Coordinates of C-alpha atoms and ligand atoms in Angstrom, one line a residue:
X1 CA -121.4 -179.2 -99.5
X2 CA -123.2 -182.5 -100.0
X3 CA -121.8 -185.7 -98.2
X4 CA -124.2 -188.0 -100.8
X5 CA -121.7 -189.3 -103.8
X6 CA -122.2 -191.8 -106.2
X7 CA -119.1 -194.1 -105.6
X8 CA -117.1 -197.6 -107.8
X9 CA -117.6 -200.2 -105.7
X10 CA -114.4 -202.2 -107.2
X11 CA -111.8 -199.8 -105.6
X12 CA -109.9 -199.6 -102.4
X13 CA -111.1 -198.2 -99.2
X14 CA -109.6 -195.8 -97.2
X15 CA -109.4 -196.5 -93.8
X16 CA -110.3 -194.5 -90.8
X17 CA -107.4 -194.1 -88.4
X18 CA -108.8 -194.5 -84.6
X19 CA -106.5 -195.8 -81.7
X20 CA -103.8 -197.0 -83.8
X21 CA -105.8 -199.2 -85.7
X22 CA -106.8 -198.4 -89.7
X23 CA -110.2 -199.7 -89.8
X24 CA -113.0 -199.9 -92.3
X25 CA -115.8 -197.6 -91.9
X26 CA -119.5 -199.0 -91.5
X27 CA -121.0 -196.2 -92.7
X28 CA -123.3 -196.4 -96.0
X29 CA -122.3 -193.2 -97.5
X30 CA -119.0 -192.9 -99.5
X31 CA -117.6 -191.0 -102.2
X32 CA -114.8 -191.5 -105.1
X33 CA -111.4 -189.9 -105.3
X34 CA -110.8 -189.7 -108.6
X35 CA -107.7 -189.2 -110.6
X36 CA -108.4 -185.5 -112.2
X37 CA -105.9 -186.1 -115.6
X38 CA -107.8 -189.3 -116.6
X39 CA -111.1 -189.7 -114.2
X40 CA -109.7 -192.9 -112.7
X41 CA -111.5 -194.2 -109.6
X42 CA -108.5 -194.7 -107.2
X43 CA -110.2 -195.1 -104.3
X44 CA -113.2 -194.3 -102.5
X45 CA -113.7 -192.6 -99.2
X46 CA -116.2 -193.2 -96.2
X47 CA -118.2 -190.0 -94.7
X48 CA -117.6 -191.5 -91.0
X49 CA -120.7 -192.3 -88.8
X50 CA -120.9 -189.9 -86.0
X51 CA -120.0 -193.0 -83.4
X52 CA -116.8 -193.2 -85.3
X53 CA -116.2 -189.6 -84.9
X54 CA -117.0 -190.2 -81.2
X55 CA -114.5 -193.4 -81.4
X56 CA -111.9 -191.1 -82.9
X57 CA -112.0 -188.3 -80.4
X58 CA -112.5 -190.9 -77.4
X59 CA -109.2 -193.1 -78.3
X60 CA -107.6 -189.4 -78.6
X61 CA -108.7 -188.2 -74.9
X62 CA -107.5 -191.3 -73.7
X63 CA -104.2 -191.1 -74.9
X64 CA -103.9 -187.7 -73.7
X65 CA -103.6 -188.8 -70.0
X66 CA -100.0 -190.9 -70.9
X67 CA -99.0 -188.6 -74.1
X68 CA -99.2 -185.3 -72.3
X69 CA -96.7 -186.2 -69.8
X70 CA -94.3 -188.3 -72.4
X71 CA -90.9 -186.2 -72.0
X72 CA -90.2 -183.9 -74.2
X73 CA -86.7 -186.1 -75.6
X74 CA -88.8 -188.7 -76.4
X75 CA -91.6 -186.6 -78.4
X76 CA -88.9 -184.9 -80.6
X77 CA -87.0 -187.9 -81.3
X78 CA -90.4 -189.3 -82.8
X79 CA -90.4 -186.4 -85.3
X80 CA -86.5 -186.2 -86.1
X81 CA -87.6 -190.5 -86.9
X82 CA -90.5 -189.0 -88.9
X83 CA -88.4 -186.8 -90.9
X84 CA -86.2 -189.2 -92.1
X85 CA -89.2 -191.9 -92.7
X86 CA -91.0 -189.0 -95.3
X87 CA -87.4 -188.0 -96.8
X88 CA -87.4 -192.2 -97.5
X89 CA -90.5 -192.1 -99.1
X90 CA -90.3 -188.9 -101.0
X91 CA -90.9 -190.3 -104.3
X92 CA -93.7 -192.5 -103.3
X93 CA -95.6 -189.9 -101.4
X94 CA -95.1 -187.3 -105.0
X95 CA -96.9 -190.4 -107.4
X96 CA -99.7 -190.4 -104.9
X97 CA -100.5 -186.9 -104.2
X98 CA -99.8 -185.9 -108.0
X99 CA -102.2 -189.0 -108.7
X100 CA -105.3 -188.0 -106.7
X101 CA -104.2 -184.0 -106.7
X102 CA -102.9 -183.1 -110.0
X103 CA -99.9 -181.1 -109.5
X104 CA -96.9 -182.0 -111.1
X105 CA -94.7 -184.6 -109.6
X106 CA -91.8 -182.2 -109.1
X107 CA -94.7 -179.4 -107.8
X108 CA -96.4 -182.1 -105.4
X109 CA -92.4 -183.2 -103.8
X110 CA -92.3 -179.2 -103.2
X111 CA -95.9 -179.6 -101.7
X112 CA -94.2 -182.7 -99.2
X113 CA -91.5 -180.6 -98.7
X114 CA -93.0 -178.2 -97.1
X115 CA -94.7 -180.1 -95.1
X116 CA -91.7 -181.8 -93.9
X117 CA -89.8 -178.6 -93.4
X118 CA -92.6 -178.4 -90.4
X119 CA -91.9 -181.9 -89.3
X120 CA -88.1 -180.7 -88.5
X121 CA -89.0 -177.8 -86.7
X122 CA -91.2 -180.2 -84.2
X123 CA -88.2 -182.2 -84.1
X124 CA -86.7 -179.3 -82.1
X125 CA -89.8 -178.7 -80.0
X126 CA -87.4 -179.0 -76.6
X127 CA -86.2 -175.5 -77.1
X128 CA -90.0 -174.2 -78.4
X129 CA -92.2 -175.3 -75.2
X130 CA -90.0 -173.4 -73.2
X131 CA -91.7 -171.3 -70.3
X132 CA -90.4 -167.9 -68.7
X133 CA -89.2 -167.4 -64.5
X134 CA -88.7 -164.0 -62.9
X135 CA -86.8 -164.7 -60.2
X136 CA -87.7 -162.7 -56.5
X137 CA -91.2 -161.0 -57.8
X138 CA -91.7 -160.6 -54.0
X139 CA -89.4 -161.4 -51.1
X140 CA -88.1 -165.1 -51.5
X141 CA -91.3 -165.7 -54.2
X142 CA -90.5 -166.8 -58.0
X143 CA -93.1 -166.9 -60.8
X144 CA -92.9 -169.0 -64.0
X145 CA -94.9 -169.9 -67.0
X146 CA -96.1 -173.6 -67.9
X147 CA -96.6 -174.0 -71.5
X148 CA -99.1 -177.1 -71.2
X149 CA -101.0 -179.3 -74.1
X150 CA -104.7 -178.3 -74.2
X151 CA -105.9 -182.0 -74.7
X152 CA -107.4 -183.6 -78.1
X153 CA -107.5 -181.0 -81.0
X154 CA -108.4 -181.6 -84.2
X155 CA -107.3 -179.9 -87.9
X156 CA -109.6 -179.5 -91.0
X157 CA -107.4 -179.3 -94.1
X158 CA -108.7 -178.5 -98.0
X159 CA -107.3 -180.2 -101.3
X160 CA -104.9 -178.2 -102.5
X161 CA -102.1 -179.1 -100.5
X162 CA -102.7 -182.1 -99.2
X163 CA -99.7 -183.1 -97.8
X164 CA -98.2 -179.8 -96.6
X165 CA -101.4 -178.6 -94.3
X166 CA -102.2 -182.0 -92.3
X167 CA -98.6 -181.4 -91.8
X168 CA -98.8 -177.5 -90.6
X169 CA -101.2 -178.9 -87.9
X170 CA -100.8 -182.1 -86.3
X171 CA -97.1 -182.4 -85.8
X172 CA -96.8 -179.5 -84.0
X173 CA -99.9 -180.1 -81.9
X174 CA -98.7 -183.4 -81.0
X175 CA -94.9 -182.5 -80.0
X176 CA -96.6 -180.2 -78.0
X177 CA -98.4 -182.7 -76.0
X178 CA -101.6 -182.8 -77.5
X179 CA -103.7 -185.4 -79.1
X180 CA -105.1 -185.0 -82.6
X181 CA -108.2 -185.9 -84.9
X182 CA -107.7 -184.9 -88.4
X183 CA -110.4 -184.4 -91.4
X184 CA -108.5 -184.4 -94.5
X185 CA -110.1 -183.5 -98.1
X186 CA -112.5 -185.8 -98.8
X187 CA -111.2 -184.9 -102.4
X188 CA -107.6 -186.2 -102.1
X189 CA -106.7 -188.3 -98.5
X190 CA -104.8 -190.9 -100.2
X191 CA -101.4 -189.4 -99.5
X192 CA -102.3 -187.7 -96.3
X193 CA -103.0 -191.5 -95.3
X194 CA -99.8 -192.5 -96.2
X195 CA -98.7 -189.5 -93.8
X196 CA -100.3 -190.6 -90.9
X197 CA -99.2 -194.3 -91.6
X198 CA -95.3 -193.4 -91.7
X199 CA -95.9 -190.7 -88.6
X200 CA -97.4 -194.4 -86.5
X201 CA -94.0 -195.7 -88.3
X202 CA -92.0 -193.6 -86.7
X203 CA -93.6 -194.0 -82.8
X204 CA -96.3 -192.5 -82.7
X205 CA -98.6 -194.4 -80.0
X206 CA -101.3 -195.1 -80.3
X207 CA -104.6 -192.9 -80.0
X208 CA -102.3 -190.1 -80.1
X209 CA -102.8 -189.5 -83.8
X210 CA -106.5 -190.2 -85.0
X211 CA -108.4 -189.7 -88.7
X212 CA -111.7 -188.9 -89.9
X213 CA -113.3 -189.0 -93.2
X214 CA -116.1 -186.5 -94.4
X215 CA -117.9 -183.7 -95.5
X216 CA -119.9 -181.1 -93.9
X217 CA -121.0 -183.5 -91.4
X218 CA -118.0 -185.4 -89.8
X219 CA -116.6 -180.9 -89.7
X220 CA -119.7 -179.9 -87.9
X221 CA -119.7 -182.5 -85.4
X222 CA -115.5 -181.8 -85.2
X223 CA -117.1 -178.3 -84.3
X224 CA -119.6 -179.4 -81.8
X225 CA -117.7 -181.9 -79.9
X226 CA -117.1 -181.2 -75.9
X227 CA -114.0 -183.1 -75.7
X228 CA -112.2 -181.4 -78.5
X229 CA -110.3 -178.3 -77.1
X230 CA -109.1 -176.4 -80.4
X231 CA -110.1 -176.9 -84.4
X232 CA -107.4 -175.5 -87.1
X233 CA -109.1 -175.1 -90.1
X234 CA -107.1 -174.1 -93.6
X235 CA -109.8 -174.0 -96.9
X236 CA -112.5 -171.6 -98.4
X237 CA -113.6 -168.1 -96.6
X238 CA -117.3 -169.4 -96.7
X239 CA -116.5 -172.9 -94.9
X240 CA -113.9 -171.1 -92.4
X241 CA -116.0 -168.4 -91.4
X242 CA -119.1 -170.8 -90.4
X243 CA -116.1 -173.4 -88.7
X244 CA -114.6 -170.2 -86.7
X245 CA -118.2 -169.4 -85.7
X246 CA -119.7 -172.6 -84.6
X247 CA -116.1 -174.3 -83.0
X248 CA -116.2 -170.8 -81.3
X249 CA -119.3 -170.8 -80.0
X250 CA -118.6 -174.5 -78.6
X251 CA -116.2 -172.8 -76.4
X252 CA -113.0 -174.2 -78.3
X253 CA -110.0 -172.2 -79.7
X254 CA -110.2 -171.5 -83.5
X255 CA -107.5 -170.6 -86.1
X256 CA -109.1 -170.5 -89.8
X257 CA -106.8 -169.7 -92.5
X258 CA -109.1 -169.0 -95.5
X259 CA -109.3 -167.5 -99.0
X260 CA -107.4 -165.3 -101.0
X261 CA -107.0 -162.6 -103.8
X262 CA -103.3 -162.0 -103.5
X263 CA -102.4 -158.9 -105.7
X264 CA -98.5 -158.6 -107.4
X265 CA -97.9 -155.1 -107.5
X266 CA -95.5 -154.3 -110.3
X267 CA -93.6 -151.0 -110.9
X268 CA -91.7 -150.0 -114.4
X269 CA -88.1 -150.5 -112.8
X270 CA -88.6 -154.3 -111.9
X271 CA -86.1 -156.4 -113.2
X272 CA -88.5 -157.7 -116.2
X273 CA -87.8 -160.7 -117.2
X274 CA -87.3 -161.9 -113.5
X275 CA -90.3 -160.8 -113.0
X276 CA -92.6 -162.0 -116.0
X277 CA -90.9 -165.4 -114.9
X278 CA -92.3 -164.7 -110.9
X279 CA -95.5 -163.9 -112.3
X280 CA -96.3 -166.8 -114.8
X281 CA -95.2 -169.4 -112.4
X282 CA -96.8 -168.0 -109.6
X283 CA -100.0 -167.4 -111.6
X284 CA -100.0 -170.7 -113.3
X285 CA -98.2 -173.1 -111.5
X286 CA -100.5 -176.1 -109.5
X287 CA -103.4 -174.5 -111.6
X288 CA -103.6 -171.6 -109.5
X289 CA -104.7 -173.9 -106.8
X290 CA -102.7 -172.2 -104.0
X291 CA -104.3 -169.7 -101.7
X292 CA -101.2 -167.8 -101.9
X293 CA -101.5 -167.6 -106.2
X294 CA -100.8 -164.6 -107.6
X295 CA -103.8 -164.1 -108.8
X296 CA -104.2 -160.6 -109.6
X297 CA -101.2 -158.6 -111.3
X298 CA -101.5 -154.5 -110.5
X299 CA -99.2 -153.2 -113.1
X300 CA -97.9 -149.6 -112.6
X301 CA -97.7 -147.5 -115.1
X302 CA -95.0 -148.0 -117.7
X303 CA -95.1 -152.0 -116.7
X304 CA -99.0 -151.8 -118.6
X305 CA -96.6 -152.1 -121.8
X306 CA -95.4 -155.7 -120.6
X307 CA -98.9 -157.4 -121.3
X308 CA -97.8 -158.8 -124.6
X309 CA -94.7 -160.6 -123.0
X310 CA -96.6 -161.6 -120.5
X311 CA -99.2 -163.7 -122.7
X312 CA -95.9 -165.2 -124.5
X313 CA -94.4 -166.3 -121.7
X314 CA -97.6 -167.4 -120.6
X315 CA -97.8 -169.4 -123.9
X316 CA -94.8 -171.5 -123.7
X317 CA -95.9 -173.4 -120.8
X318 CA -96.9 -176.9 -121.0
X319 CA -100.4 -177.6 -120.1
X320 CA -100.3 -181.6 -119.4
X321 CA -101.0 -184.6 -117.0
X322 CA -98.6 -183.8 -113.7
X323 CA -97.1 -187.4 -114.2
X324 CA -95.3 -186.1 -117.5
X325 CA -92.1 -184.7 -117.6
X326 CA -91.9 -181.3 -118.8
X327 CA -95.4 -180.3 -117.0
X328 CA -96.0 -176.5 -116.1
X329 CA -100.0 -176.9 -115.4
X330 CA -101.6 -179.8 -114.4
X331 CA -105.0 -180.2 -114.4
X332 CA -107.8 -178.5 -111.5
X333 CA -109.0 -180.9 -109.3
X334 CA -112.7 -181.8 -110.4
X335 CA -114.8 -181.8 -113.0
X336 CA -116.5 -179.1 -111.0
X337 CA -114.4 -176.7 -110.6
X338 CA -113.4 -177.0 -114.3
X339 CA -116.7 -175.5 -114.9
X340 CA -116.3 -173.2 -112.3
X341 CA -113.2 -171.8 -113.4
X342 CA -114.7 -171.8 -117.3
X343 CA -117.8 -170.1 -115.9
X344 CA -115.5 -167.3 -114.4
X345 CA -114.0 -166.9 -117.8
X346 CA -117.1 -166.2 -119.5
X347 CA -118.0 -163.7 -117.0
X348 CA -114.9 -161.9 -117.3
X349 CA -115.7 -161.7 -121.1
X350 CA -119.4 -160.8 -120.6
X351 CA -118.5 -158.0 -118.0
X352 CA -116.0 -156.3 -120.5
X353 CA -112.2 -157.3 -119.4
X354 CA -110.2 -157.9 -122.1
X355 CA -109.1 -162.2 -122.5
X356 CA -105.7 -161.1 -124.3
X357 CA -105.4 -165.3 -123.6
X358 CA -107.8 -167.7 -123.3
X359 CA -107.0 -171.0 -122.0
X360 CA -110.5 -173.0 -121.9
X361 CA -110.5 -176.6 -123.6
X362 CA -106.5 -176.6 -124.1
X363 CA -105.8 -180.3 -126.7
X364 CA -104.0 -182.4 -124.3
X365 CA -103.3 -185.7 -126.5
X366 CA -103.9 -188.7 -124.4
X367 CA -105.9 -187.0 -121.3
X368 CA -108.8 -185.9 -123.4
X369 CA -111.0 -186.5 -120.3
X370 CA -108.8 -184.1 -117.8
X371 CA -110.1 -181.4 -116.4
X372 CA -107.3 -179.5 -117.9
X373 CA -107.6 -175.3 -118.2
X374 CA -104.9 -173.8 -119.8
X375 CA -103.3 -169.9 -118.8
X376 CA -105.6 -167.2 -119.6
X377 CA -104.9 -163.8 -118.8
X378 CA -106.9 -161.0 -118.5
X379 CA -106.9 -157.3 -119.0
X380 CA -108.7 -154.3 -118.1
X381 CA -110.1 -155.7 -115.5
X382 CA -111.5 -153.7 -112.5
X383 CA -113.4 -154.0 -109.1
X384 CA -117.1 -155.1 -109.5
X385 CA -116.2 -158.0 -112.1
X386 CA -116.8 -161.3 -110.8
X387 CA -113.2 -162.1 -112.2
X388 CA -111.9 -159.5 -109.5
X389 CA -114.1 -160.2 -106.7
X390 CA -114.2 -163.5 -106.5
X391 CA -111.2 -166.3 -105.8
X392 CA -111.1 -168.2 -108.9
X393 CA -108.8 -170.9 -108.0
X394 CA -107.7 -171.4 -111.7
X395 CA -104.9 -170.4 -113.7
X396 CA -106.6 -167.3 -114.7
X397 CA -104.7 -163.7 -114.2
X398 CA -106.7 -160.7 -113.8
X399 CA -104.6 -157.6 -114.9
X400 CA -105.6 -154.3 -113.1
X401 CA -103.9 -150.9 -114.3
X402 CA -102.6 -148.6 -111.9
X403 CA -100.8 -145.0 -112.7
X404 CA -98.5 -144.6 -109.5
X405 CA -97.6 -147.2 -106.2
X406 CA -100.0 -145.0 -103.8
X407 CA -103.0 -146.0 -106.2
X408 CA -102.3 -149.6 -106.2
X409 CA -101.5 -149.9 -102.4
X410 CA -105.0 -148.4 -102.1
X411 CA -106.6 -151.1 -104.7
X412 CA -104.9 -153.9 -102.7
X413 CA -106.1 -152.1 -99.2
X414 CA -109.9 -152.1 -100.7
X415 CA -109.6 -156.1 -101.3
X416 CA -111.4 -157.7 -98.5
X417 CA -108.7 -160.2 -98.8
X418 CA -105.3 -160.1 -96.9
X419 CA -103.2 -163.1 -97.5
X420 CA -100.0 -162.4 -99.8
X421 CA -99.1 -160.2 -101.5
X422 CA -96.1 -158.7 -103.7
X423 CA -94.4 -156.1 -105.1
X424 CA -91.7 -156.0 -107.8
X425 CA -89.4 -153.0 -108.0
X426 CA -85.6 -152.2 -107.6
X427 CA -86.4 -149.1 -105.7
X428 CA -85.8 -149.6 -101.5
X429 CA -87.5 -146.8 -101.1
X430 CA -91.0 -148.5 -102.9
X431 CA -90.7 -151.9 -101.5
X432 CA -90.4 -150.4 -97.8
X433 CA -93.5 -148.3 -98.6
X434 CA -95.3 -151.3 -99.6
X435 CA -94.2 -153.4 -96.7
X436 CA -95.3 -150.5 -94.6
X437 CA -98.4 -149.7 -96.1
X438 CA -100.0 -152.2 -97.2
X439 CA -102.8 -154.2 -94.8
X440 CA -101.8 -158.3 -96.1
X441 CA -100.2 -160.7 -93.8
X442 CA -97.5 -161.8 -96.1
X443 CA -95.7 -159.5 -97.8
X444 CA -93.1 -160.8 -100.8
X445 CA -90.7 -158.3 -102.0
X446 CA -89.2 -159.9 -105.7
X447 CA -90.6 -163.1 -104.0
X448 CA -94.1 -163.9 -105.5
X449 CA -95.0 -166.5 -103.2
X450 CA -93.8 -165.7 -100.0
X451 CA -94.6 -168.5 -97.7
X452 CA -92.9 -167.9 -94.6
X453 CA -90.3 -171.0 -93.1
X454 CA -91.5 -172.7 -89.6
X455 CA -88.8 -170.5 -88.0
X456 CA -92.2 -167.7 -88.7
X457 CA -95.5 -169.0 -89.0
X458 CA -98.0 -168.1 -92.0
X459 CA -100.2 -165.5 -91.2
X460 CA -103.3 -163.4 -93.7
X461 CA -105.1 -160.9 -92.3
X462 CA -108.8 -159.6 -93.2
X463 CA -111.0 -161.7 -94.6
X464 CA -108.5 -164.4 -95.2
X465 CA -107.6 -165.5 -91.4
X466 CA -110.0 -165.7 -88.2
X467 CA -108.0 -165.8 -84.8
X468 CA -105.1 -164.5 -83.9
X469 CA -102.3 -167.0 -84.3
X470 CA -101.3 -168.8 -87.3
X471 CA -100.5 -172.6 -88.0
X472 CA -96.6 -173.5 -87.8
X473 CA -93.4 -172.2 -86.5
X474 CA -93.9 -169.7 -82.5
X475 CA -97.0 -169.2 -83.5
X476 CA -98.1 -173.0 -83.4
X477 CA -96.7 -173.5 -79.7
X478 CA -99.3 -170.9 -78.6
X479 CA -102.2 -171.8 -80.1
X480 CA -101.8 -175.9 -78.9
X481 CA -101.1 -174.3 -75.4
X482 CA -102.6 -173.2 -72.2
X483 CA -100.2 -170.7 -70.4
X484 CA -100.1 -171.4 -66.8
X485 CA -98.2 -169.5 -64.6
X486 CA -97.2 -170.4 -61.0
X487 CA -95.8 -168.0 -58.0
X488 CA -93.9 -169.8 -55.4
X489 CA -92.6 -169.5 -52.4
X490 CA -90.1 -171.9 -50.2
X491 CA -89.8 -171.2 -46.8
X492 CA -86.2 -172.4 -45.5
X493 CA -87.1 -172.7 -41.9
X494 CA -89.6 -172.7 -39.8
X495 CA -90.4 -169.1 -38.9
X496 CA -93.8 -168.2 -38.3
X497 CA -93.2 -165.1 -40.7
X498 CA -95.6 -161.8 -39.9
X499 CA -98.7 -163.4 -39.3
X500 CA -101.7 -163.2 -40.9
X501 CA -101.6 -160.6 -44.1
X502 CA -105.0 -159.7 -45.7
X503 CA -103.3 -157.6 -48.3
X504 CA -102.9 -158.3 -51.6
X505 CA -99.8 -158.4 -51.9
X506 CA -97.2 -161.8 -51.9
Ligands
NAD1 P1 -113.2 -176.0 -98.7 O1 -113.5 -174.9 -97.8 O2 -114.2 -176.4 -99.7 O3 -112.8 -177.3 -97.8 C1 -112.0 -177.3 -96.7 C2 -112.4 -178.4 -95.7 O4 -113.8 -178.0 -95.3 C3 -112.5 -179.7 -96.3 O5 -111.9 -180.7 -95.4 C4 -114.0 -180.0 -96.6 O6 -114.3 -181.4 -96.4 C5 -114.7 -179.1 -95.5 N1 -115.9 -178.6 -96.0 C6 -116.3 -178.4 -97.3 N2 -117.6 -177.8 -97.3 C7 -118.0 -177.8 -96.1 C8 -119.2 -177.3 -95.5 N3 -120.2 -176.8 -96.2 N4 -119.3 -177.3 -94.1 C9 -118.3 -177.8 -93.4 N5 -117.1 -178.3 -93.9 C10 -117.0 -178.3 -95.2 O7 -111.8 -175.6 -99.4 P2 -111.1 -176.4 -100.6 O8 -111.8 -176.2 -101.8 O9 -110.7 -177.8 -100.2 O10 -109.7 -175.6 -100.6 C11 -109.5 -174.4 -101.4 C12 -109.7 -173.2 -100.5 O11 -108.8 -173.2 -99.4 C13 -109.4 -171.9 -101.2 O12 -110.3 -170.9 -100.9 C14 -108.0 -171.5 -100.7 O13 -107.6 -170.2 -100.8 C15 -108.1 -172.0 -99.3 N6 -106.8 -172.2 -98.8 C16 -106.3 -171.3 -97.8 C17 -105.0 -171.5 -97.3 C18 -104.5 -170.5 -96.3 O14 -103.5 -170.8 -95.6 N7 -105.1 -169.3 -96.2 C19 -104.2 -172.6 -97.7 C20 -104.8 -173.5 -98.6 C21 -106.0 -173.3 -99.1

């Protein structure tokens, strides 16, 4: 990705967030966040200077050395304060993100919501950070796990959700002790800044909570940096993969959560309407822009009949700016990937699926200039077309046929992706096969997005995760902590024991 932009230079700035301070950045390079229903300039964002980077992660190790030993009340009493600060601002935070984003306002409250649902379970951190003690491992000699804060890390988020991921990573790194540098979306910060303002609201010192602005650069210094202990990075398979690599190699620890191609597997003796509903809005809604779309539809069977109701239903949704009431699809985030997403269409045509709907310059009276792409659906598709292979990140739906459940587990298996997945059915007997069978992290059963609470943590597996543990929920307290464990021994008088034991035992 290029940092170089062309920017309005009559527009707000956002700010860099280092030691507590919001402060301008003096770098010359900036770029526009643009409003994607109208093309609005609503602000424009700095690629920070590599000293400011430095400045970032510097104020962070410093306010390690205080925040690490803060007591644990006093952290979670910040975040049940922080809680109640976003539920205050709910309504606020939904007009800016659907602003800058494009999701409808009720979508982009959902998108906040989850976030905050993350922000209550740091709240309860006191009985997360809890170690283990086996009592008498040798005569009169205890051992017991420390779960201690690895120092300043540092979280890479993409645009889709830009209120929810800043919010999988840096509350829960912080209640554990940590320090934090974020890198938002260069494409949509406004409303992760108006995050990290109400999480200084609610007592956050100083230092503890940093941001960055940038592109390719401000992530591959991130990456490079000595004093940053562990990156978490959420976006594209091509970006993760080179972040896992390069953070990796720097000696830090990595978690990537990446891209997707999450099939809904769909036998004959699904409740139908149910699940032409679960299909269309998981599909469709926020554009397709969710990692965890249901992208791909594998129907089985007798469900092949159900195409035509699917492109009705598909037809009576409202494609429209996310601000109006009544909106089902919003528009995609950029110019950009309008064409993408357009291109991808044409390639599905070109390569022989069959567009049963086509969705490409929908009229949307008043937001003529939005980068609007209404449901299209596909047919006939198969392995080898671009439409298949690649994520498309639209609200496109590439039908695939299967003729029994053991075929279509296979099809999903053969995806290099692993995120979510889904299967529709009444039968117990199928959905525990699936569940069993089939090689995703996240498995939905009559649930077409299944994105796990914090009381789990989200998890992918193949090409769409690198590491081992997942942002949020248990997972979360070991990744943003080094496991220490300590054997003990007391001696109650002063005996001079057996004497000198070369052994090695305690
Ligand atoms: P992206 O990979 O383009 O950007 C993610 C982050 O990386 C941004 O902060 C961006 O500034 C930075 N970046 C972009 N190009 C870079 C480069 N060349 N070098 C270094 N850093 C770079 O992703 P996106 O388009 O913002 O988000 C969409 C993608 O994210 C989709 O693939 C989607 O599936 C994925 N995603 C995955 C999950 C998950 O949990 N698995 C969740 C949300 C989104």
């Amino acid at each position: 990705m290029n940092d170089m932009h062309a920017v309005a230079t009559d527009v707000a700035t956002v700010k860099l967030l280092i030691d507590g301070e919001f402060v301008e950045s003096s770098t010359a390079h900036w770029r526009d966040v643009v409003n994607p229903a109208t093309q609005a300039v609503l602000a424009r964002v700095p690629m920070a200077t590599p000293a400011e980077i430095d400045a970032a992660v510097a104020a962070a190790q410093r306010a390690f050395k205080t925040w690490r030993k803060t007591p644990i009340g006093a952290r979670a009493r910040i975040f049940l304060k922080y809680q109640q600060l976003i539920r205050e601002h709910m309504g606020e935070l939904a007009a800016i993100l659907t602003a800058e984003q494009g999701k409808t306002l009720p979508d982009a409250e959902g998108d906040v919501f989850r976030g905050l649902e993350v922000v209550e379970h740091a709240a309860a951190i006191g009985n997360l950070q809890l170690g283990e003690l086996a009592n008498n491992v040798a005569g009169g000699v205890d051992t017991y796990t420390l779960l201690q804060p690895l120092g300043v890390c540092a979280g890479i988020t993409p645009f889709n959700f830009p209120a929810m991921i800043p919010l999988w990573m840096f509350p829960m790194a912080i209640a554990t002790g940590n320090t934090f540098v974020l890198k938002p979306s260069e494409q949509d910060p406004l409303v992760t800044m108006r995050l990290c303002e109400l999480a200084l609201q609610a007592g956050i010192p100083k230092g503890v909570l940093n941001v960055v602005h940038g592109g390719e650069t401000a992530v591959n210094a991130i990456c490079d940096h000595p004093d940053i202990k562990a990156v978490s990075f959420v976006g594209s398979t091509k970006v993760g993969t080179h972040v896992y690599q390069r953070a990796s190699l720097a000696g830090k620890r990595v978690q990537c959560m990446m891209g997707a191609k999450n099939h809904a597997v769909v036998l004959a003796d699904a409740n139908k309407e149910q699940t032409l509903n679960a299909l269309a809005g998981a599909a469709f809604g926020a554009a397709g822009q969710r990692c965890m779309a249901a992208s791909t539809a594998v129907l089985v069977g007798a469900a092949n009949d159900w195409i035509a109701d699917l492109v009705a239903k598909a037809k009576t949704l409202k494609v429209n700016a996310g601000t109006e009431a009544g909106t089902d699809v919003g528009p995609v985030i950029s110019c950009a990937a309008r064409e993408r997403v357009e291109g991808l269409i044409a390639s599905g045509v070109e390569q022989g699926a069959t567009l049963e709907l086509d969705g490409r310059a929908p009229a949307v009276p008043g937001y003529e200039r939005g980068n609007f792409v209404g449901p299209t659906i596909f047919s006939g598709a198969a392995p080898g077309m671009r439409i298949y292979d690649e994520e498309i990140f639209g609200p496109v739906l590439v039908i695939l046929r299967a003729e029994t459940l053991d075929e279509a587990i296979e099809l999903v298996n053969a995806n290099p992706n692993g995120n979510g997945t889904a299967i529709f059915t009444q039968s117990g007997a199928a959905a525990r096969r699936f569940q069993e069978d089939i090689d995703v992290g996240q498995v939905g059963i009559n649930v077409p997005i299944p994105v796990p609470v914090p009381l789990f943590s989200f998890s992918g597996s193949r090409a769409s995760k690198l590491g081992d543990l997942g942002p949020y929920g248990k997972q979360a307290v070991t990744f943003y902590t080094q496991t220490k464990t300590v054997t003990a021994r007391w001696f109650d008088d002063d005996t001079l024991g057996h004497g000198v034991n070369t052994t090695i035992s305690l």
